[in-house]
Amino acid sequence: MIVSDLFALPAFVAYLALGALYFVAFLVTYIWITPQREMALIRDGNLAAALSLGGAAVGFVQPLASAIAHSVSLLDLALWGLVAWVVQLLTHFVLRLVVRDLRSKIEGDVRSVALFVAVVAACVGAINAAAMSY
């Protein structure tokens, strides 16, 4: 039984590596497209920046995990991972339209706004994950 389980190890490593690569690349992209400098703000103790970035990360990882669980190949995972990526970035752009002056609120450590942004990102991620598993 253990020997047969080890045959799945290369697939596990491949899916894990692609998932980790997508996660890091998403975070880099997200930080790059936002007008505020999240990492500097987080280092300075800005909880709003940590909340909003964390919500975006959770909102991306939920559909990515669903794609890992339901994909039939690495290419399938790669394509659905890109869908998750695009949906989460679009969510951020919509939130920037909905929340007036989001940048200054995050930079000003307005936690209520950051929590709202994080929850919306996580909810969109959950809907996205469910839609992927049709």
Coordinates of N, CA, C and O in Angstrom, one line a residue:
M1 N 0.8 -1.2 0.0 CA 0.0 0.0 0.0 C 0.9 1.3 0.0 O 0.6 2.2 -0.7
I2 N 1.9 1.3 0.8 CA 2.8 2.5 0.9 C 3.5 2.6 -0.4 O 3.6 3.8 -0.9
V3 N 3.9 1.5 -1.0 CA 4.7 1.6 -2.3 C 3.7 2.2 -3.4 O 4.2 3.1 -4.1
S4 N 2.5 1.8 -3.4 CA 1.6 2.3 -4.4 C 1.3 3.8 -4.2 O 1.1 4.5 -5.1
D5 N 1.3 4.2 -2.9 CA 1.1 5.6 -2.6 C 2.2 6.5 -3.1 O 2.1 7.6 -3.5
L6 N 3.4 5.9 -3.1 CA 4.6 6.6 -3.5 C 4.6 6.9 -5.0 O 5.3 7.9 -5.4
F7 N 3.9 6.1 -5.8 CA 3.8 6.4 -7.2 C 3.1 7.8 -7.5 O 3.3 8.4 -8.5
A8 N 2.3 8.2 -6.5 CA 1.6 9.5 -6.7 C 2.5 10.7 -6.2 O 2.1 11.8 -6.5
L9 N 3.6 10.4 -5.6 CA 4.5 11.5 -5.1 C 4.9 12.5 -6.2 O 4.9 13.7 -6.0
P10 N 5.4 12.0 -7.4 CA 5.7 13.0 -8.4 C 4.6 14.0 -8.8 O 4.8 15.2 -9.0
A11 N 3.4 13.4 -8.9 CA 2.2 14.3 -9.2 C 2.0 15.3 -8.1 O 1.7 16.4 -8.3
F12 N 2.1 14.8 -6.8 CA 1.9 15.7 -5.7 C 2.9 16.8 -5.7 O 2.5 18.0 -5.6
V13 N 4.1 16.5 -6.0 CA 5.2 17.5 -6.0 C 4.9 18.5 -7.1 O 5.1 19.7 -7.0
A14 N 4.5 18.0 -8.3 CA 4.3 18.9 -9.4 C 3.1 19.8 -9.2 O 3.2 21.0 -9.4
Y15 N 2.0 19.3 -8.6 CA 0.8 20.1 -8.3 C 1.1 21.1 -7.2 O 0.7 22.3 -7.3
L16 N 1.9 20.7 -6.2 CA 2.3 21.6 -5.1 C 3.2 22.7 -5.6 O 3.0 23.9 -5.3
A17 N 4.1 22.3 -6.4 CA 5.1 23.3 -7.0 C 4.3 24.4 -7.8 O 4.6 25.6 -7.7
L18 N 3.4 23.9 -8.7 CA 2.7 24.8 -9.6 C 1.8 25.7 -8.7 O 1.7 26.9 -8.9
G19 N 1.2 25.1 -7.7 CA 0.3 25.9 -6.8 C 1.1 27.0 -6.1 O 0.7 28.1 -6.0
A20 N 2.3 26.6 -5.6 CA 3.1 27.5 -4.8 C 3.6 28.6 -5.8 O 3.6 29.8 -5.4
L21 N 4.0 28.3 -7.0 CA 4.5 29.2 -8.0 C 3.4 30.2 -8.3 O 3.6 31.5 -8.3
Y22 N 2.2 29.7 -8.5 CA 1.0 30.6 -8.8 C 0.7 31.5 -7.6 O 0.4 32.7 -7.8
F23 N 0.8 31.0 -6.4 CA 0.5 31.8 -5.2 C 1.5 33.0 -5.1 O 1.1 34.1 -4.9
V24 N 2.8 32.7 -5.2 CA 3.8 33.7 -5.1 C 3.7 34.7 -6.2 O 3.7 35.9 -6.0
A25 N 3.4 34.2 -7.4 CA 3.3 35.1 -8.6 C 2.0 36.0 -8.4 O 2.1 37.2 -8.8
F26 N 1.0 35.4 -7.9 CA -0.2 36.2 -7.7 C 0.1 37.4 -6.7 O -0.3 38.5 -6.9
L27 N 0.7 37.0 -5.6 CA 1.0 38.0 -4.6 C 1.9 39.1 -5.1 O 1.7 40.3 -4.9
V28 N 2.9 38.8 -5.9 CA 3.8 39.8 -6.5 C 3.0 40.7 -7.5 O 3.1 41.9 -7.4
T29 N 2.1 40.0 -8.3 CA 1.3 40.8 -9.2 C 0.3 41.7 -8.4 O 0.2 42.9 -8.8
Y30 N -0.3 41.2 -7.4 CA -1.3 42.0 -6.6 C -0.6 43.2 -6.0 O -1.1 44.3 -6.1
I31 N 0.6 43.0 -5.4 CA 1.3 44.0 -4.8 C 1.7 45.1 -5.8 O 1.7 46.3 -5.6
W32 N 2.1 44.6 -7.0 CA 2.5 45.5 -8.1 C 1.4 46.4 -8.6 O 1.6 47.5 -8.9
I33 N 0.1 45.8 -8.7 CA -1.0 46.6 -9.3 C -1.6 47.6 -8.3 O -2.3 48.5 -8.7
T34 N -1.4 47.3 -7.0 CA -2.1 48.2 -6.0 C -1.2 49.5 -5.8 O 0.0 49.4 -5.9
P35 N -1.9 50.6 -5.7 CA -1.1 51.9 -5.6 C -0.4 52.0 -4.3 O 0.6 52.7 -4.2
Q36 N -0.8 51.4 -3.2 CA -0.1 51.4 -1.9 C 1.0 50.4 -1.9 O 0.9 49.4 -2.6
R37 N 1.9 50.6 -1.1 CA 3.1 49.7 -0.9 C 2.8 48.8 0.3 O 3.2 49.1 1.4
E38 N 2.1 47.7 0.1 CA 1.6 46.8 1.2 C 2.7 46.3 2.1 O 2.6 46.4 3.3
M39 N 3.8 45.8 1.5 CA 4.9 45.3 2.3 C 5.5 46.3 3.3 O 5.8 46.0 4.4
A40 N 5.7 47.5 2.8 CA 6.3 48.5 3.6 C 5.3 48.9 4.7 O 5.7 49.1 5.8
L41 N 4.0 49.0 4.3 CA 3.0 49.4 5.3 C 2.9 48.3 6.4 O 2.8 48.6 7.6
I42 N 2.9 47.0 5.9 CA 2.8 45.9 6.9 C 4.1 45.9 7.8 O 3.9 45.7 9.0
R43 N 5.2 46.2 7.3 CA 6.4 46.2 8.1 C 6.3 47.4 9.2 O 6.9 47.3 10.3
D44 N 5.6 48.4 8.8 CA 5.4 49.5 9.7 C 4.2 49.3 10.7 O 3.9 50.2 11.5
G45 N 3.6 48.2 10.6 CA 2.5 47.8 11.6 C 1.1 48.2 11.1 O 0.2 48.2 11.9
N46 N 0.9 48.5 9.8 CA -0.4 48.8 9.3 C -1.2 47.6 9.1 O -1.0 46.8 8.2
L47 N -2.2 47.4 10.0 CA -3.0 46.2 10.0 C -4.0 46.2 8.8 O -4.3 45.2 8.2
A48 N -4.4 47.4 8.4 CA -5.3 47.5 7.2 C -4.6 46.9 6.0 O -5.3 46.2 5.2
A49 N -3.4 47.2 5.8 CA -2.6 46.6 4.6 C -2.5 45.1 4.7 O -2.7 44.4 3.7
A50 N -2.3 44.6 5.9 CA -2.2 43.2 6.1 C -3.5 42.5 5.9 O -3.6 41.4 5.2
L51 N -4.6 43.1 6.3 CA -5.9 42.5 6.1 C -6.3 42.5 4.7 O -6.8 41.5 4.2
S52 N -6.1 43.6 4.0 CA -6.5 43.6 2.6 C -5.7 42.7 1.7 O -6.2 42.0 0.9
L53 N -4.4 42.6 2.0 CA -3.5 41.7 1.2 C -3.9 40.2 1.6 O -4.0 39.4 0.7
G54 N -4.1 40.0 2.9 CA -4.5 38.7 3.3 C -5.8 38.2 2.7 O -5.9 37.0 2.3
G55 N -6.8 39.1 2.6 CA -8.0 38.7 2.0 C -7.9 38.4 0.5 O -8.5 37.4 0.0
A56 N -7.1 39.2 -0.2 CA -6.8 38.9 -1.6 C -6.1 37.5 -1.7 O -6.5 36.7 -2.6
A57 N -5.2 37.2 -0.8 CA -4.5 35.9 -0.9 C -5.5 34.8 -0.7 O -5.4 33.8 -1.4
V58 N -6.3 34.9 0.3 CA -7.3 33.8 0.6 C -8.3 33.7 -0.6 O -8.6 32.6 -1.0
G59 N -8.7 34.9 -1.1 CA -9.6 34.9 -2.3 C -9.0 34.2 -3.5 O -9.7 33.7 -4.3
F60 N -7.7 34.3 -3.6 CA -7.0 33.6 -4.7 C -6.8 32.1 -4.4 O -7.0 31.2 -5.3
V61 N -6.4 31.8 -3.2 CA -6.0 30.4 -2.9 C -7.3 29.5 -2.9 O -7.1 28.3 -3.3
Q62 N -8.4 30.0 -2.5 CA -9.6 29.1 -2.5 C -9.9 28.5 -3.9 O -10.0 27.3 -4.0
P63 N -10.0 29.3 -5.0 CA -10.2 28.7 -6.3 C -9.0 27.9 -6.8 O -9.1 26.9 -7.5
L64 N -7.8 28.4 -6.4 CA -6.6 27.6 -6.8 C -6.6 26.2 -6.2 O -6.3 25.2 -6.8
A65 N -7.0 26.1 -4.9 CA -7.1 24.8 -4.2 C -8.1 24.0 -4.9 O -8.0 22.8 -5.1
S66 N -9.2 24.6 -5.3 CA -10.3 23.8 -6.0 C -9.8 23.3 -7.3 O -10.1 22.2 -7.7
A67 N -9.0 24.2 -8.0 CA -8.5 23.8 -9.3 C -7.5 22.6 -9.1 O -7.5 21.7 -9.9
I68 N -6.7 22.7 -8.1 CA -5.7 21.6 -7.8 C -6.5 20.3 -7.5 O -6.2 19.2 -8.0
A69 N -7.6 20.4 -6.7 CA -8.4 19.2 -6.4 C -9.1 18.6 -7.5 O -9.4 17.4 -7.6
H70 N -9.6 19.4 -8.5 CA -10.4 19.0 -9.6 C -9.8 18.9 -10.9 O -10.4 18.3 -11.9
S71 N -8.6 19.4 -11.1 CA -8.0 19.4 -12.4 C -7.5 18.0 -12.8 O -7.2 17.1 -12.0
V72 N -7.5 17.7 -14.1 CA -7.1 16.4 -14.6 C -5.7 16.4 -15.1 O -5.2 15.3 -15.5
S73 N -5.0 17.5 -15.2 CA -3.7 17.6 -15.6 C -3.1 18.9 -15.1 O -3.8 19.8 -14.7
L74 N -1.7 19.0 -15.3 CA -1.1 20.3 -14.9 C -1.5 21.4 -15.8 O -1.7 22.6 -15.3
L75 N -1.8 21.2 -17.1 CA -2.2 22.2 -18.0 C -3.6 22.7 -17.5 O -3.9 23.9 -17.5
D76 N -4.5 21.8 -17.2 CA -5.8 22.1 -16.7 C -5.7 23.0 -15.4 O -6.4 24.0 -15.3
L77 N -4.8 22.6 -14.5 CA -4.6 23.4 -13.3 C -4.1 24.8 -13.7 O -4.5 25.8 -13.2
A78 N -3.1 24.8 -14.6 CA -2.6 26.1 -15.0 C -3.6 27.1 -15.6 O -3.7 28.3 -15.3
L79 N -4.5 26.5 -16.4 CA -5.6 27.3 -17.0 C -6.6 27.8 -16.0 O -6.9 29.0 -15.9
W80 N -7.0 26.9 -15.1 CA -8.0 27.3 -14.1 C -7.3 28.2 -13.0 O -8.0 29.1 -12.5
G81 N -6.0 28.1 -12.8 CA -5.3 29.0 -11.9 C -5.3 30.4 -12.5 O -5.4 31.4 -11.8
L82 N -5.1 30.5 -13.8 CA -5.2 31.8 -14.4 C -6.5 32.4 -14.3 O -6.7 33.6 -14.1
V83 N -7.6 31.6 -14.4 CA -8.9 32.1 -14.3 C -9.1 32.7 -12.8 O -9.6 33.8 -12.7
A84 N -8.6 32.0 -11.9 CA -8.7 32.4 -10.5 C -7.9 33.7 -10.3 O -8.4 34.7 -9.6
W85 N -6.8 33.8 -10.9 CA -5.9 35.0 -10.9 C -6.7 36.2 -11.4 O -6.7 37.3 -10.8
V86 N -7.2 36.1 -12.6 CA -7.9 37.2 -13.3 C -9.1 37.6 -12.5 O -9.4 38.8 -12.3
V87 N -9.9 36.6 -12.0 CA -11.1 37.0 -11.2 C -10.7 37.8 -10.0 O -11.3 38.8 -9.6
Q88 N -9.7 37.4 -9.3 CA -9.3 38.1 -8.0 C -8.7 39.5 -8.4 O -9.0 40.4 -7.6
L89 N -8.0 39.6 -9.4 CA -7.5 41.0 -9.8 C -8.7 41.9 -10.2 O -8.7 43.1 -9.9
L90 N -9.6 41.3 -10.9 CA -10.8 42.1 -11.3 C -11.6 42.5 -10.1 O -12.1 43.6 -10.0
T91 N -11.7 41.6 -9.1 CA -12.3 41.9 -7.8 C -11.7 43.1 -7.2 O -12.3 44.1 -6.7
H92 N -10.3 43.2 -7.2 CA -9.6 44.3 -6.6 C -10.0 45.6 -7.4 O -10.2 46.6 -6.7
F93 N -10.0 45.6 -8.7 CA -10.3 46.8 -9.5 C -11.7 47.2 -9.2 O -12.0 48.4 -9.1
V94 N -12.7 46.3 -9.1 CA -14.0 46.7 -8.7 C -14.1 47.3 -7.3 O -14.8 48.4 -7.1
L95 N -13.4 46.8 -6.4 CA -13.3 47.3 -5.0 C -12.7 48.7 -5.0 O -13.2 49.6 -4.3
R96 N -11.8 49.0 -5.9 CA -11.2 50.3 -6.0 C -12.2 51.3 -6.5 O -12.2 52.5 -6.2
L97 N -13.2 50.9 -7.3 CA -14.2 51.7 -7.8 C -15.3 51.9 -6.7 O -15.9 53.0 -6.6
V98 N -15.6 50.9 -6.0 CA -16.7 50.9 -5.0 C -16.2 51.7 -3.7 O -17.0 52.5 -3.2
V99 N -15.0 51.5 -3.3 CA -14.6 52.1 -2.0 C -13.8 53.4 -2.4 O -12.7 53.3 -3.0
R100 N -14.4 54.5 -2.1 CA -13.8 55.8 -2.5 C -12.5 56.0 -1.8 O -12.4 55.8 -0.6
D101 N -11.5 56.2 -2.6 CA -10.1 56.5 -2.1 C -9.5 55.4 -1.3 O -9.1 55.6 -0.2
L102 N -9.6 54.2 -1.8 CA -9.2 53.0 -1.1 C -7.7 53.1 -0.7 O -7.4 52.7 0.4
R103 N -6.9 53.6 -1.6 CA -5.5 53.7 -1.2 C -5.2 54.5 0.1 O -4.5 54.0 1.0
S104 N -5.8 55.7 0.2 CA -5.6 56.5 1.4 C -6.2 55.8 2.6 O -5.6 56.0 3.7
K105 N -7.2 55.1 2.5 CA -7.8 54.4 3.6 C -6.9 53.2 4.1 O -6.8 53.0 5.3
I106 N -6.3 52.5 3.1 CA -5.4 51.4 3.5 C -4.2 52.1 4.1 O -3.7 51.6 5.2
E107 N -3.6 53.1 3.5 CA -2.4 53.7 4.0 C -2.7 54.4 5.4 O -1.8 54.4 6.2
G108 N -4.0 54.8 5.6 CA -4.3 55.4 6.9 C -4.7 54.4 7.9 O -5.2 54.8 9.0
D109 N -4.6 53.1 7.6 CA -4.9 52.0 8.5 C -6.4 52.0 9.0 O -6.7 51.7 10.1
V110 N -7.3 52.3 8.0 CA -8.7 52.2 8.3 C -9.1 50.8 8.2 O -9.3 50.2 7.1
R111 N -9.2 50.1 9.4 CA -9.3 48.7 9.4 C -10.7 48.2 9.0 O -10.8 47.1 8.5
S112 N -11.7 49.0 9.2 CA -13.1 48.6 8.8 C -13.1 48.5 7.3 O -13.7 47.5 6.8
V113 N -12.5 49.4 6.6 CA -12.5 49.3 5.1 C -11.6 48.1 4.7 O -12.0 47.3 3.8
A114 N -10.5 47.9 5.3 CA -9.7 46.8 4.9 C -10.4 45.4 5.2 O -10.3 44.5 4.4
L115 N -11.1 45.3 6.3 CA -11.8 44.1 6.6 C -12.9 43.9 5.6 O -13.1 42.8 5.1
F116 N -13.6 44.9 5.2 CA -14.6 44.8 4.1 C -14.0 44.3 2.8 O -14.5 43.4 2.2
V117 N -12.9 44.9 2.4 CA -12.2 44.5 1.2 C -11.7 43.0 1.3 O -11.9 42.3 0.3
A118 N -11.2 42.6 2.4 CA -10.7 41.3 2.6 C -11.9 40.3 2.6 O -11.8 39.2 1.9
V119 N -13.0 40.6 3.2 CA -14.2 39.7 3.2 C -14.7 39.6 1.8 O -15.1 38.5 1.3
V120 N -14.8 40.7 1.1 CA -15.4 40.6 -0.3 C -14.4 39.7 -1.2 O -14.9 38.9 -1.9
A121 N -13.1 39.9 -1.0 CA -12.2 39.1 -1.8 C -12.3 37.7 -1.5 O -12.3 36.8 -2.4
A122 N -12.4 37.3 -0.2 CA -12.6 35.9 0.2 C -13.9 35.4 -0.3 O -14.0 34.2 -0.7
C123 N -15.0 36.1 -0.2 CA -16.3 35.7 -0.7 C -16.3 35.4 -2.2 O -16.8 34.4 -2.7
V124 N -15.7 36.3 -3.0 CA -15.6 36.1 -4.4 C -14.7 34.9 -4.7 O -15.0 34.1 -5.6
G125 N -13.7 34.7 -3.9 CA -12.8 33.5 -4.1 C -13.6 32.2 -3.8 O -13.5 31.2 -4.5
A126 N -14.5 32.2 -2.8 CA -15.3 31.0 -2.5 C -16.3 30.8 -3.6 O -16.5 29.6 -4.0
I127 N -16.9 31.8 -4.2 CA -17.8 31.6 -5.3 C -17.1 31.1 -6.5 O -17.5 30.2 -7.2
N128 N -15.9 31.7 -6.7 CA -15.1 31.3 -7.9 C -14.7 29.8 -7.7 O -14.8 29.0 -8.7
A129 N -14.3 29.4 -6.5 CA -13.9 28.0 -6.3 C -15.1 27.0 -6.5 O -15.0 26.0 -7.1
A130 N -16.3 27.4 -6.0 CA -17.5 26.6 -6.2 C -17.8 26.5 -7.7 O -18.2 25.4 -8.2
A131 N -17.7 27.6 -8.4 CA -18.0 27.6 -9.8 C -17.1 26.7 -10.6 O -17.5 26.1 -11.6
M132 N -15.8 26.6 -10.2 CA -14.9 25.8 -10.9 C -15.1 24.3 -10.7 O -14.7 23.5 -11.5
S133 N -15.8 24.0 -9.6 CA -16.0 22.6 -9.3 C -17.3 22.0 -9.9 O -17.6 20.9 -9.7
Y134 N -18.1 22.9 -10.6 CA -19.4 22.6 -11.1 C -19.7 21.2 -11.0 O -20.5 20.5 -11.4

